[in-house]
Structure formats: structure tokens, C-alpha cells
Coordinates of C-alpha atoms in Angstrom, one line a residue:
M1 CA 38.9 -20.9 -24.5
A2 CA 38.9 -20.0 -20.4
P3 CA 35.6 -21.8 -19.0
T4 CA 32.6 -19.5 -17.9
P5 CA 32.9 -18.6 -14.2
A6 CA 30.2 -20.3 -12.0
R7 CA 27.4 -17.8 -10.6
G8 CA 27.3 -17.0 -7.3
P9 CA 23.7 -18.0 -5.7
R10 CA 21.6 -15.6 -6.9
T11 CA 18.6 -13.6 -4.4
R12 CA 15.2 -13.2 -5.2
V13 CA 12.6 -11.2 -3.7
H14 CA 8.7 -11.0 -4.6
V15 CA 7.1 -7.2 -3.4
I16 CA 3.1 -7.0 -2.6
S17 CA 1.7 -4.0 -2.1
D18 CA -2.6 -3.1 -1.8
V19 CA -3.6 -6.8 -0.4
H20 CA -6.9 -5.4 0.4
G21 CA -7.8 -8.6 2.7
N22 CA -6.6 -11.0 -0.5
A23 CA -5.1 -13.6 2.3
R24 CA -5.2 -16.5 0.3
D25 CA -3.2 -15.2 -2.2
L26 CA -0.9 -14.2 0.4
A27 CA -0.2 -17.4 1.7
R28 CA 1.1 -17.9 -1.8
A29 CA 2.9 -14.8 -2.5
G30 CA 6.5 -15.7 -1.3
E31 CA 6.8 -18.8 -2.7
G32 CA 10.5 -19.4 -4.7
A33 CA 11.3 -16.6 -3.3
D34 CA 14.3 -15.3 -0.1
A35 CA 11.8 -12.6 1.1
L36 CA 8.7 -11.0 0.8
I37 CA 8.2 -7.5 0.4
C38 CA 5.0 -5.8 1.6
L39 CA 3.7 -2.4 0.9
G40 CA 0.7 -2.1 3.1
D41 CA -2.8 -1.7 2.6
L42 CA -3.7 -5.0 3.9
V43 CA -7.3 -4.1 5.1
L44 CA -10.4 -3.8 3.0
F45 CA -12.6 -1.4 4.0
L46 CA -15.1 -1.4 1.0
D47 CA -14.0 -3.2 -2.5
Y48 CA -15.1 -0.2 -5.4
A49 CA -15.0 -3.0 -7.9
D50 CA -17.2 -5.4 -6.1
H51 CA -19.3 -2.9 -3.3
S52 CA -20.3 -6.2 -1.5
R53 CA -16.4 -6.8 -0.2
G54 CA -15.6 -5.2 3.1
I55 CA -16.0 -3.7 6.5
F56 CA -18.6 -1.4 4.8
P57 CA -20.8 -3.2 3.5
D58 CA -20.6 -5.7 5.9
L59 CA -21.7 -3.5 8.9
F60 CA -24.0 -1.3 6.5
G61 CA -25.5 -3.8 3.4
R62 CA -24.3 -3.8 -0.6
E63 CA -27.3 -1.2 -1.0
N64 CA -25.0 1.4 0.7
A65 CA -21.7 1.0 -0.2
D66 CA -22.9 1.0 -3.9
R67 CA -23.9 4.7 -2.9
I68 CA -21.2 5.8 -0.6
V69 CA -18.9 5.1 -3.8
E70 CA -20.8 6.8 -6.4
L71 CA -20.4 10.0 -4.1
R72 CA -16.9 8.9 -3.5
T73 CA -15.8 8.7 -6.8
A74 CA -17.8 12.2 -7.6
R75 CA -15.4 13.8 -5.4
R76 CA -18.7 14.8 -3.6
F77 CA -16.6 14.1 -0.7
E78 CA -18.8 16.0 2.4
E79 CA -21.6 14.3 1.3
A80 CA -20.0 10.9 1.6
R81 CA -19.3 11.9 4.9
A82 CA -22.8 13.4 5.9
F83 CA -24.2 9.9 4.4
G84 CA -21.6 7.7 6.9
R85 CA -22.3 9.9 9.6
E86 CA -26.1 9.4 9.3
L87 CA -25.9 5.5 8.7
W88 CA -23.3 5.1 12.1
S89 CA -25.7 7.2 13.8
G90 CA -28.5 4.8 12.8
I91 CA -26.9 1.1 13.9
G92 CA -26.2 3.3 17.3
T93 CA -22.6 1.2 17.7
D94 CA -19.3 2.5 18.6
R95 CA -17.6 3.8 15.4
D96 CA -13.9 3.5 16.4
A97 CA -14.7 0.2 18.5
A98 CA -16.5 -1.2 15.5
I99 CA -13.8 -0.6 12.8
E100 CA -11.1 -1.8 15.0
Q101 CA -12.8 -5.2 15.9
A102 CA -13.2 -5.9 12.0
V103 CA -9.7 -4.6 11.2
R104 CA -8.3 -7.4 14.2
R105 CA -10.0 -9.9 12.4
Q106 CA -8.4 -9.0 9.1
Y107 CA -5.2 -8.4 10.6
A108 CA -5.1 -12.1 12.1
E109 CA -5.5 -13.3 9.0
M110 CA -3.4 -11.4 6.8
F111 CA -0.6 -11.6 9.4
A112 CA -0.7 -15.5 10.1
A113 CA -0.3 -15.7 6.1
F114 CA 2.8 -13.9 5.8
P115 CA 6.1 -16.5 5.0
T116 CA 9.5 -16.0 6.8
P117 CA 11.3 -14.0 6.3
T118 CA 8.8 -10.6 5.0
Y119 CA 9.7 -7.4 5.3
A120 CA 6.4 -4.9 5.6
T121 CA 5.5 -1.5 5.8
Y122 CA 1.9 0.2 6.1
G123 CA -0.5 1.6 3.5
N124 CA -2.4 4.6 4.3
V125 CA -6.1 2.7 5.2
D126 CA -3.4 0.5 8.0
M127 CA -3.4 0.8 11.9
P128 CA -0.1 0.9 12.5
P129 CA -0.6 0.5 16.7
L130 CA -2.1 -2.8 15.9
W131 CA 1.1 -4.4 13.6
R132 CA 2.8 -4.9 16.4
E133 CA -0.1 -7.0 18.4
Y134 CA -0.2 -9.2 14.9
A135 CA 3.5 -9.4 13.2
K136 CA 5.1 -12.6 14.3
P137 CA 8.4 -13.5 14.2
G138 CA 10.1 -13.4 10.7
T139 CA 7.9 -10.1 10.3
T140 CA 9.8 -7.2 10.1
V141 CA 8.1 -3.8 10.5
L142 CA 10.1 -0.7 9.0
D143 CA 9.2 2.8 8.9
G144 CA 11.6 5.6 8.1
E145 CA 14.0 2.4 8.4
R146 CA 16.7 0.4 6.3
V147 CA 17.4 -3.3 6.0
E148 CA 20.3 -5.2 3.8
I149 CA 18.4 -8.0 1.9
G150 CA 21.1 -10.2 -0.1
G151 CA 23.7 -8.0 0.1
R152 CA 21.5 -4.9 -1.1
V153 CA 20.4 -1.8 1.0
F154 CA 16.1 -1.3 1.4
G155 CA 14.6 1.4 3.2
F156 CA 10.9 1.8 3.8
V157 CA 8.5 4.9 4.1
G158 CA 5.0 3.6 5.3
G159 CA 1.6 5.8 5.3
G160 CA 0.2 8.0 2.9
L161 CA -0.8 11.7 2.5
R162 CA -3.6 13.4 4.0
T163 CA -6.6 13.7 1.4
P164 CA -10.1 14.3 1.7
M165 CA -10.7 10.3 1.8
R166 CA -9.2 10.8 5.7
T167 CA -7.7 7.5 5.9
P168 CA -6.3 5.8 8.8
Y169 CA -3.0 6.2 8.1
E170 CA -2.3 9.9 6.2
I171 CA 0.3 12.1 8.2
D172 CA 1.4 15.6 6.8
D173 CA 3.8 16.0 4.1
E174 CA 6.7 17.2 6.5
E175 CA 7.1 14.1 8.6
Y176 CA 6.5 11.9 5.6
A177 CA 9.2 13.9 4.1
A178 CA 11.6 13.5 7.4
K179 CA 11.1 9.7 6.8
I180 CA 12.1 9.9 3.5
E181 CA 15.6 12.1 5.1
A182 CA 15.7 9.0 7.6
V183 CA 16.2 6.8 5.3
G184 CA 19.0 8.1 3.2
E185 CA 20.8 6.2 0.4
V186 CA 19.3 3.1 -0.3
D187 CA 19.9 0.7 -3.2
V188 CA 15.9 0.3 -3.6
L189 CA 13.0 2.2 -1.9
C190 CA 10.0 1.0 -1.1
T191 CA 6.9 3.7 -0.7
H192 CA 3.4 2.9 -0.3
I193 CA 2.7 5.9 -2.4
P194 CA 4.3 6.3 -5.5
P195 CA 6.6 9.7 -6.3
E196 CA 4.8 12.9 -7.5
V197 CA 4.7 12.3 -11.1
P198 CA 1.1 12.9 -13.4
E199 CA 1.6 9.1 -15.1
L200 CA 2.3 7.6 -11.9
V201 CA -0.3 8.8 -9.2
Y202 CA -3.4 9.1 -11.9
D203 CA -6.0 6.2 -11.6
T204 CA -7.8 5.1 -15.1
V205 CA -10.3 3.4 -13.5
A206 CA -10.9 6.1 -10.0
R207 CA -9.8 9.1 -12.7
R208 CA -8.6 10.7 -10.4
F209 CA -5.2 12.1 -9.5
E210 CA -4.1 9.8 -6.4
R211 CA -1.5 12.0 -3.6
G212 CA 2.1 11.3 -4.6
S213 CA 5.1 12.8 -2.5
R214 CA 7.1 15.3 -3.7
A215 CA 9.9 14.2 -1.0
L216 CA 10.0 11.1 -2.7
L217 CA 10.8 12.3 -5.9
A218 CA 13.6 14.9 -4.9
A219 CA 15.3 11.8 -3.1
I220 CA 14.7 9.4 -5.9
E221 CA 16.1 12.4 -8.5
R222 CA 18.9 12.9 -5.4
T223 CA 20.0 9.6 -4.6
R224 CA 19.3 7.8 -7.3
P225 CA 18.7 4.9 -6.3
R226 CA 18.6 1.8 -8.2
Y227 CA 15.1 0.7 -7.6
S228 CA 11.8 2.9 -6.3
L229 CA 8.7 0.3 -5.7
F230 CA 5.2 1.6 -4.9
G231 CA 1.7 0.8 -4.9
H232 CA -1.1 2.4 -3.7
V233 CA -3.0 3.6 -7.3
H234 CA -4.7 0.1 -8.3
Q235 CA -4.6 1.2 -11.6
P236 CA -2.4 3.5 -12.9
L237 CA -1.6 5.5 -16.3
A238 CA 2.2 4.2 -16.4
R239 CA 3.1 0.7 -14.2
R240 CA 6.9 2.0 -14.6
M241 CA 9.5 4.1 -16.0
R242 CA 12.3 5.9 -15.5
I243 CA 13.5 8.6 -13.7
G244 CA 17.1 9.3 -14.5
A245 CA 19.0 6.3 -13.0
T246 CA 16.1 4.7 -11.4
E247 CA 13.9 2.7 -12.4
C248 CA 10.3 3.6 -10.8
V249 CA 7.5 0.1 -10.8
N250 CA 4.3 0.3 -9.3
V251 CA 4.5 -3.6 -8.2
G252 CA 0.1 -3.8 -8.3
H253 CA -2.4 -4.5 -7.2
F254 CA -2.5 -7.3 -5.2
A255 CA -6.1 -7.9 -4.3
G256 CA -6.7 -7.7 -7.9
T257 CA -4.3 -9.8 -9.6
G258 CA -3.0 -12.3 -6.8
K259 CA 1.1 -11.8 -8.4
P260 CA 3.7 -10.7 -7.0
W261 CA 6.3 -8.5 -8.6
A262 CA 9.5 -10.1 -8.8
L263 CA 13.2 -8.5 -8.3
E264 CA 16.2 -10.8 -8.6
W265 CA 19.8 -9.9 -8.5

């Protein structure tokens, strides 16, 4: 009987998304992996599960955080924006400067926790201009770009699409589609938002459909990557499903689970 041929060295990658301030678990997310992939949303502006956490309650208190969550959950976005303007006018400070200062504190902690190597793209609540200041050697930031890891080609597209929430890195559908096109055919397509499929974009706790991308869905159907990996929807109706030859996986709300999703080949 012929001996079983020895298997060559394998590659293991850990993938996370929606870190939202969880620096403690982020520091361990790359353990046992050859690389870490992060699909964005490092910033915690407001924790919808614990309204005492985040930039908003730090500035305005838990009671006001409860109120803003109530309005947004009820999709009363105009009322929520009016309430926010009232709060900002009451504290007499520059809104943009205060938010940037708070984001900088979070980014300093988050980027220091990234292992080497890390490949990362932006989420919709991130502030891309600040990333270049905090990304240390060993952290590669990609958006509309490709990289080879362990012999497989990974494509990265960051950010989200326009919504009434008006989060910091929302872009037009056309700009997003152009980044998808720039990535082209890859083995693994990594994005912050999911493809526009009802089961993948519906959040069962928030009880609403988040925005997914039709351009991403079309690219999956056309180029047939092995995997489409994404986050953004914290409690999806379906965490994974197949679209043709592609396994689509929501890699999880890392802020809540603290556990990476593993891909090995």
C-alpha cells in the first residue's frame, strides 16, 4: 500500500468585523492564525445593547442615549437628528472636534491591538482619513484593492451605502460599485456590508433591513469567488448561505462575540 503523501503547510486566517471598541478581545483575535482580516467598524459611537457604552453616552449621558436609541429604532430619524442638535447646542462645544478627539482615543487603542500581519478595510462608522495615522507597520489597509495571502487572492471593499443614519463613511452606490469593479475576480471577496439579499441584510434584533449592495451581489454571481465575507448586520436572519458557487458568510459582530471566524486551506 502506497504511503499517504504528506500535506504541505496550511494557511489559517481569522476574520472579524464590527469590533466597536472591543480592544480586549481584538488583542487575542489573531492567536493561532497566519493573518488577521478586519472588515471595519472599529469605532463605538453608541452600543445598542448597552446604552452606557460609547462616544454618545460619554458626552451626553445614559438617559439621552436611551432616548436616541428609542427614536432610531422606531425609525424616527428626523426626530433623532433634531434631538441630537439640541444636545450639541446645550454643551457648547464643536461637534466635529469632540467626535474626532473621541475617535482618536479609540483608534489608538484599536490599532495598537492589531497583530502582525493584519489586513483591514473600513466600516461605515469609521473615519478613513485617520487610519493612515494609526496603522502601524504590519497593518495593511485596503479599499478597492487586492492582496495575496497563502496563495489565494483576497479583494477588499470598505464603507457602507447612503442611509438615513448618515454614518461617517457612507458613499454613493456608483462609487461603491466602482470599487467592486476595481477588485475584479478574486478567491475571497471581503466587504463590510453584505450583498443585497433579504436573509443577509435583515437584523432580527433591530427589526429592520440594513443596506446591502446590489453591485456586490452582481459581482458574486458574475465572478464566483470561493467566499464572500462581510459583517455590518449584527444579528442577521441568516449568518451564511450559498449564492451559486460562493459561500457567503457574516463573520460576526465581534464586539458581542469576541470570537473570530476561521478560514483554513
